[in-house]
Short mmCIF file of N, CA, C and O in Angstrom, two decimals:
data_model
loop_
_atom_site.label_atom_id
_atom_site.label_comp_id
_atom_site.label_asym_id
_atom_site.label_seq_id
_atom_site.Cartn_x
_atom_site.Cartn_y
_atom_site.Cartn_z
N UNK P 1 -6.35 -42.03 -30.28
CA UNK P 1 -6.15 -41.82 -28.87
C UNK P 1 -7.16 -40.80 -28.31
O UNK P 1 -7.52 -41.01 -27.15
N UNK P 2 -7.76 -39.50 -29.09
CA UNK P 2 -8.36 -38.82 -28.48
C UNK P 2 -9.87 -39.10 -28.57
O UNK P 2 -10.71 -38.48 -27.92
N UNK P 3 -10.15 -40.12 -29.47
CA UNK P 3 -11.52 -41.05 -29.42
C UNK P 3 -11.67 -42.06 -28.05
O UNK P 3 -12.68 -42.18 -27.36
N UNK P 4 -10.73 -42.54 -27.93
CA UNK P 4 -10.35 -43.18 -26.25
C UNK P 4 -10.80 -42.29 -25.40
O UNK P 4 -11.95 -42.35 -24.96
N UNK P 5 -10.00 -41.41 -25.10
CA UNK P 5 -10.03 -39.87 -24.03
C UNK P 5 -11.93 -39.71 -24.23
O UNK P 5 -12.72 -39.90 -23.30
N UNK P 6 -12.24 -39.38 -25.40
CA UNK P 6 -13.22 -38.41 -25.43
C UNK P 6 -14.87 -39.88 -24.77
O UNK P 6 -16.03 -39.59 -24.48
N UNK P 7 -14.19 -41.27 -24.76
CA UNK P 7 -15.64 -42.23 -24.66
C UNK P 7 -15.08 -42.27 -23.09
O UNK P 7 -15.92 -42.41 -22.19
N UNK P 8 -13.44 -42.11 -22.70
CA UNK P 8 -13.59 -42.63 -21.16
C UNK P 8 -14.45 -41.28 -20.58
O UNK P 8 -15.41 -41.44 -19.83
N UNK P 9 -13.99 -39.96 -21.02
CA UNK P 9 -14.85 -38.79 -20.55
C UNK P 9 -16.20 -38.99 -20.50
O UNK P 9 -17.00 -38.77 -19.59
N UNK P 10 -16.34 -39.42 -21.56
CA UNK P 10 -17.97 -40.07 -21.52
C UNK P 10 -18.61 -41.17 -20.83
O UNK P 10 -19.84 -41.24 -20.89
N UNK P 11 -18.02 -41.95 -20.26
CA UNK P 11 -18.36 -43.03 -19.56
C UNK P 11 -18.40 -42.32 -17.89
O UNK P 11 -19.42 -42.13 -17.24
N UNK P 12 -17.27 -42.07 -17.53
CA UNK P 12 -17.21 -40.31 -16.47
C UNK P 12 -18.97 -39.91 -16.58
O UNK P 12 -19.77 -40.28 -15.72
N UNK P 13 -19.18 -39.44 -17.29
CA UNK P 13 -20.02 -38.01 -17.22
C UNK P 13 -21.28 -39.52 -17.00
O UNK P 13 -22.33 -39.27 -16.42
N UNK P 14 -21.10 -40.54 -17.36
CA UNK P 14 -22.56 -41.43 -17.70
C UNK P 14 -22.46 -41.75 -16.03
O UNK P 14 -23.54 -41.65 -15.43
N UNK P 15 -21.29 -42.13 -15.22
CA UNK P 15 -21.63 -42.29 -13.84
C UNK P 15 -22.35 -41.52 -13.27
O UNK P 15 -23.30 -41.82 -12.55
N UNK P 16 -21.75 -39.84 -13.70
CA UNK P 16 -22.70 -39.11 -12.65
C UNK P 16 -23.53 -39.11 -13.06
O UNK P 16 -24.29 -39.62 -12.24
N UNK P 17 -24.20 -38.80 -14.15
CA UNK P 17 -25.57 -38.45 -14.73
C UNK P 17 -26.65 -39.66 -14.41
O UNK P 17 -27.86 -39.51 -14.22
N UNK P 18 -25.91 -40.88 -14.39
CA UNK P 18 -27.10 -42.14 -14.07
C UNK P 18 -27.47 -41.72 -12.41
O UNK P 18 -28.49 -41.02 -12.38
N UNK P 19 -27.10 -41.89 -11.57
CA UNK P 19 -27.57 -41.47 -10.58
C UNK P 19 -28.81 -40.10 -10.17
O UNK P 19 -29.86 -40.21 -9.54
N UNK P 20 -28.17 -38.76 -10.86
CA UNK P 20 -28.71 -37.75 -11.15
C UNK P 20 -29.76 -37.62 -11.33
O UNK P 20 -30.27 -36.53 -11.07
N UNK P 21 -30.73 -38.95 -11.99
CA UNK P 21 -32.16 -38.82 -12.54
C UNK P 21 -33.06 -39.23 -11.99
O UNK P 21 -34.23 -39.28 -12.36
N UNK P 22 -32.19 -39.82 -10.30
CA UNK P 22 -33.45 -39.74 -8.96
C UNK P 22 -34.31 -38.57 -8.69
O UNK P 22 -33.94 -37.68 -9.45
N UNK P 23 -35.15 -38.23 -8.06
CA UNK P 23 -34.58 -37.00 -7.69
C UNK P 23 -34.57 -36.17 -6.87
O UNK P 23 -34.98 -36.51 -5.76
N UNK P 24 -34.19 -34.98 -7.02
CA UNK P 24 -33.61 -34.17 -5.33
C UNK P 24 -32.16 -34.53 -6.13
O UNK P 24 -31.37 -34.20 -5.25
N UNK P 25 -31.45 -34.93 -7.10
CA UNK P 25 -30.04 -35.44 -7.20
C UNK P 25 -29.83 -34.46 -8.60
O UNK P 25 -28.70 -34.17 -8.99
N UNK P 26 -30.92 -34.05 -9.21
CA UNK P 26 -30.55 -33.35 -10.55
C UNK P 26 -29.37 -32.20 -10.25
O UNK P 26 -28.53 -32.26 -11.15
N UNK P 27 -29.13 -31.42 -9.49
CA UNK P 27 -28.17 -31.07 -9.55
C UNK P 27 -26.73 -31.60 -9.70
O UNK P 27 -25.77 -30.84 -9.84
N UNK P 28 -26.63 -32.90 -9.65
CA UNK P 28 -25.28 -33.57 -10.32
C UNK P 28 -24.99 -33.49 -11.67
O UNK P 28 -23.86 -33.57 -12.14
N UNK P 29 -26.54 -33.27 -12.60
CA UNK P 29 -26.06 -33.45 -14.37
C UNK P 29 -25.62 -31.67 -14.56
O UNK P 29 -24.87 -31.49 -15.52
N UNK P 30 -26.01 -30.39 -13.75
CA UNK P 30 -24.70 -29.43 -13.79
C UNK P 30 -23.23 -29.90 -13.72
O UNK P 30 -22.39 -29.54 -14.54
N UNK P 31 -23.02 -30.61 -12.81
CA UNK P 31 -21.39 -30.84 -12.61
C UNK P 31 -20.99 -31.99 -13.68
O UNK P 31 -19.82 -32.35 -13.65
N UNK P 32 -21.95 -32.69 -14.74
CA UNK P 32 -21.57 -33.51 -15.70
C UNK P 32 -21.52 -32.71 -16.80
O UNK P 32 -20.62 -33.06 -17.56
N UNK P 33 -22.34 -31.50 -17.27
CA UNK P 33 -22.53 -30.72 -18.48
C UNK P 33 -20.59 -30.40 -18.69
O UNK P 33 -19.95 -30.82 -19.65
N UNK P 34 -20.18 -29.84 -17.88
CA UNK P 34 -18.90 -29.53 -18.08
C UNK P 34 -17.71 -30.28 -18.88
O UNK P 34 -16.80 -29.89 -19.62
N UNK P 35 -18.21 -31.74 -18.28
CA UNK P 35 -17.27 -33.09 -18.76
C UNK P 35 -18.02 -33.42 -19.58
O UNK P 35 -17.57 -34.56 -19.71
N UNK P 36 -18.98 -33.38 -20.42
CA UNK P 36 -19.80 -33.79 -21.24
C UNK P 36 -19.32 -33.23 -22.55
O UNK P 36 -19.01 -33.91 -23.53
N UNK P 37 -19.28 -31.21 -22.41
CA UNK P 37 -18.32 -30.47 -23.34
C UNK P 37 -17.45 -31.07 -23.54
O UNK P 37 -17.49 -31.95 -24.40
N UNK P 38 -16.36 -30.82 -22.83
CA UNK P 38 -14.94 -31.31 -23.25
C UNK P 38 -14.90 -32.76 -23.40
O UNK P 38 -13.84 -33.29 -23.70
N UNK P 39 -16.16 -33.61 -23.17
CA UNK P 39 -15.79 -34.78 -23.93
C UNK P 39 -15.88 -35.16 -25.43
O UNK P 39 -15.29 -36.05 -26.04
N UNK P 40 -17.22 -33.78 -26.08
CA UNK P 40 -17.40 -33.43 -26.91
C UNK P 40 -16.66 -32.99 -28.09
O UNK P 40 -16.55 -33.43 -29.23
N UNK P 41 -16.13 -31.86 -27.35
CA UNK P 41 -14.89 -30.80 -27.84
C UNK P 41 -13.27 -32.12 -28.03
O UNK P 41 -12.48 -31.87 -28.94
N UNK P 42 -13.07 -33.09 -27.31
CA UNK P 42 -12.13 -34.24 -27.66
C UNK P 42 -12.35 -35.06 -28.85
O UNK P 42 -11.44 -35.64 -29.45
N UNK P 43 -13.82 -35.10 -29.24
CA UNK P 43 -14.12 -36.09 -29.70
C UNK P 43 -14.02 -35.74 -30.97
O UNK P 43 -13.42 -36.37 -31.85
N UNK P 44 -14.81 -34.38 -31.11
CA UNK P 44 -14.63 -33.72 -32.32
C UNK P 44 -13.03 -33.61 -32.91
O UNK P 44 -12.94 -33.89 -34.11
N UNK P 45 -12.05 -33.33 -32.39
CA UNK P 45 -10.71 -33.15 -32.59
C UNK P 45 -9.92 -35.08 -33.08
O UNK P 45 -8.84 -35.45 -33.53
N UNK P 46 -11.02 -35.70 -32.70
CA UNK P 46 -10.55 -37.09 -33.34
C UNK P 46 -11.05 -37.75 -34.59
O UNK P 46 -12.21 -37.69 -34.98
N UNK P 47 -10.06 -38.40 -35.19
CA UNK P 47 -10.63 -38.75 -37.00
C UNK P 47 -12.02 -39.66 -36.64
O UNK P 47 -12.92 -39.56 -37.47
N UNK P 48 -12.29 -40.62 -35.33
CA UNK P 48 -13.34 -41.47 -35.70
C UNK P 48 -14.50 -40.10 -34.47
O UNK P 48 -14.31 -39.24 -33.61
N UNK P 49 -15.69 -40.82 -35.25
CA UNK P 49 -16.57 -40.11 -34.13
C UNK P 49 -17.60 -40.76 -33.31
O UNK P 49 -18.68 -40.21 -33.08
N UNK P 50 -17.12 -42.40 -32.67
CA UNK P 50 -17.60 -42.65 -32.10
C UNK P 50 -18.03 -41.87 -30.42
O UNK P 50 -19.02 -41.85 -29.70
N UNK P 51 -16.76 -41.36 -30.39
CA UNK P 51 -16.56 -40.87 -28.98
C UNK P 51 -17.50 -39.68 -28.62
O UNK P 51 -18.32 -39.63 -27.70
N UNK P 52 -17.19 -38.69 -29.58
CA UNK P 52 -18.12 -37.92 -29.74
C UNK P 52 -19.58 -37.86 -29.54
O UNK P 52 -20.17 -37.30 -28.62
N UNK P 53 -20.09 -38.49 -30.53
CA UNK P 53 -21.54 -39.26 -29.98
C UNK P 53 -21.90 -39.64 -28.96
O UNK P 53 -22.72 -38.95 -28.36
N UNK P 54 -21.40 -40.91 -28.33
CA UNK P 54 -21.41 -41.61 -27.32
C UNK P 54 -21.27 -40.17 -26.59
O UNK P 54 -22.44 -39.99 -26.23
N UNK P 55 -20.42 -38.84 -26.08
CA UNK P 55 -20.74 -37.62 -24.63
C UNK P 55 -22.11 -37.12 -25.34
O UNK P 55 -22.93 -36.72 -24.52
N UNK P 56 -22.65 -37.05 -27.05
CA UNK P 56 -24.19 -36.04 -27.31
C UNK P 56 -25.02 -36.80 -26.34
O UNK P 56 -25.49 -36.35 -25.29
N UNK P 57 -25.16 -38.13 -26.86
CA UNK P 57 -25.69 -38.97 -25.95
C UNK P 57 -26.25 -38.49 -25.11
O UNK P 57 -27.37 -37.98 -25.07
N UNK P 58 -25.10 -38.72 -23.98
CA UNK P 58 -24.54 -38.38 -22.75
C UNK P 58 -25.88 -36.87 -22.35
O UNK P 58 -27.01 -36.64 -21.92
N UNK P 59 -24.86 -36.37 -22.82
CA UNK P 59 -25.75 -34.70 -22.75
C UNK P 59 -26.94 -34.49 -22.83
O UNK P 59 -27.66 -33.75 -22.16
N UNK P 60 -27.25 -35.44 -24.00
CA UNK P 60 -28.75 -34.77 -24.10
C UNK P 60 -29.75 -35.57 -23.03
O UNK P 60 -30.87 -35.17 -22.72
N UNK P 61 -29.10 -36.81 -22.53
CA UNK P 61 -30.01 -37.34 -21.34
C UNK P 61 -29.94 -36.09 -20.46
O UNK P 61 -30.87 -35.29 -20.42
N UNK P 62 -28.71 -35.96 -19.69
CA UNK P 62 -28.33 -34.86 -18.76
C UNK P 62 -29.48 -33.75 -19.04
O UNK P 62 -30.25 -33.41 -18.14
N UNK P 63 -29.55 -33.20 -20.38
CA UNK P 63 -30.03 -31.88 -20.70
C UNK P 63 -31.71 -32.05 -20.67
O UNK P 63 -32.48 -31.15 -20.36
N UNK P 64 -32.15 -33.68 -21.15
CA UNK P 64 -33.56 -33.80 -20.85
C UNK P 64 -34.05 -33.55 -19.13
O UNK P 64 -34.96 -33.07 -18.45
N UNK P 65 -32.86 -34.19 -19.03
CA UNK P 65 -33.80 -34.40 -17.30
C UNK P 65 -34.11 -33.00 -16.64
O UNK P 65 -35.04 -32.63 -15.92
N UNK P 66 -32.75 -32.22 -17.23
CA UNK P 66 -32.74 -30.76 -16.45
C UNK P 66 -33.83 -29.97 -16.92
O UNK P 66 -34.23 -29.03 -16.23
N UNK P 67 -34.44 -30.29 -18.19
CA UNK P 67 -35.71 -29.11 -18.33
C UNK P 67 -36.88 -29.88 -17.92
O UNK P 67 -37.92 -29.27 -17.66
N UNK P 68 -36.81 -31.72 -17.80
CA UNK P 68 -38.43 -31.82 -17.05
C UNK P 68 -38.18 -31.68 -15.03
O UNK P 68 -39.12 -31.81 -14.24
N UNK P 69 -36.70 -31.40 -14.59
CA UNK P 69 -36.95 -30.69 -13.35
C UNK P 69 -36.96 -29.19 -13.01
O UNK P 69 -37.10 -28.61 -11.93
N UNK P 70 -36.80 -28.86 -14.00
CA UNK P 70 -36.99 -27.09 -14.08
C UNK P 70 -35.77 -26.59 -14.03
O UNK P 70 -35.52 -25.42 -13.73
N UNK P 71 -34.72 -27.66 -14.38
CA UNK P 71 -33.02 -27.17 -14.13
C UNK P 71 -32.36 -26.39 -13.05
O UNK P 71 -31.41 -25.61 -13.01
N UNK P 72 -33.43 -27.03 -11.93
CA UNK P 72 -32.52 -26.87 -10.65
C UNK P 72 -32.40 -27.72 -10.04
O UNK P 72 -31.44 -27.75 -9.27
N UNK P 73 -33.47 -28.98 -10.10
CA UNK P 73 -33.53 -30.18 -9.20
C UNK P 73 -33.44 -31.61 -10.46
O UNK P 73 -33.47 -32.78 -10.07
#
């Protein structure tokens, strides 16, 4: 169940973040880093680790885009 929780969190964080990588919009993958953790932090707490993966994923797109816009834009 908390492999469920931790891929819908992740599917969450993939809406905002796909948009985010217009740009002028990078400030949306801040308000995904948050749900990205705790989708993380769920995933880890579950026996399979698909879920898990599927928010690193997640994150590390989020986390690329933010250092080639200088992590403000």
């Amino acid at each position: 169940m908390l492999n469920f929780l931790s891929i819908l969190i992740g599917i969450v964080s993939l809406v905002i973040v796909i948009p985010a990588q217009i740009p002028l919009l990078g400030w949306a993958n801040w308000l995904a880093l948050p749900l990205i953790a705790i989708g993380v932090a769920t995933g880890q707490l579950s026996s399979s680790r698909s879920g898990r993966n599927f928010c690193l994923v997640v994150g590390l797109i989020a986390v690329v885009r933010l250092s080639l816009g200088g992590g403000v834009l």
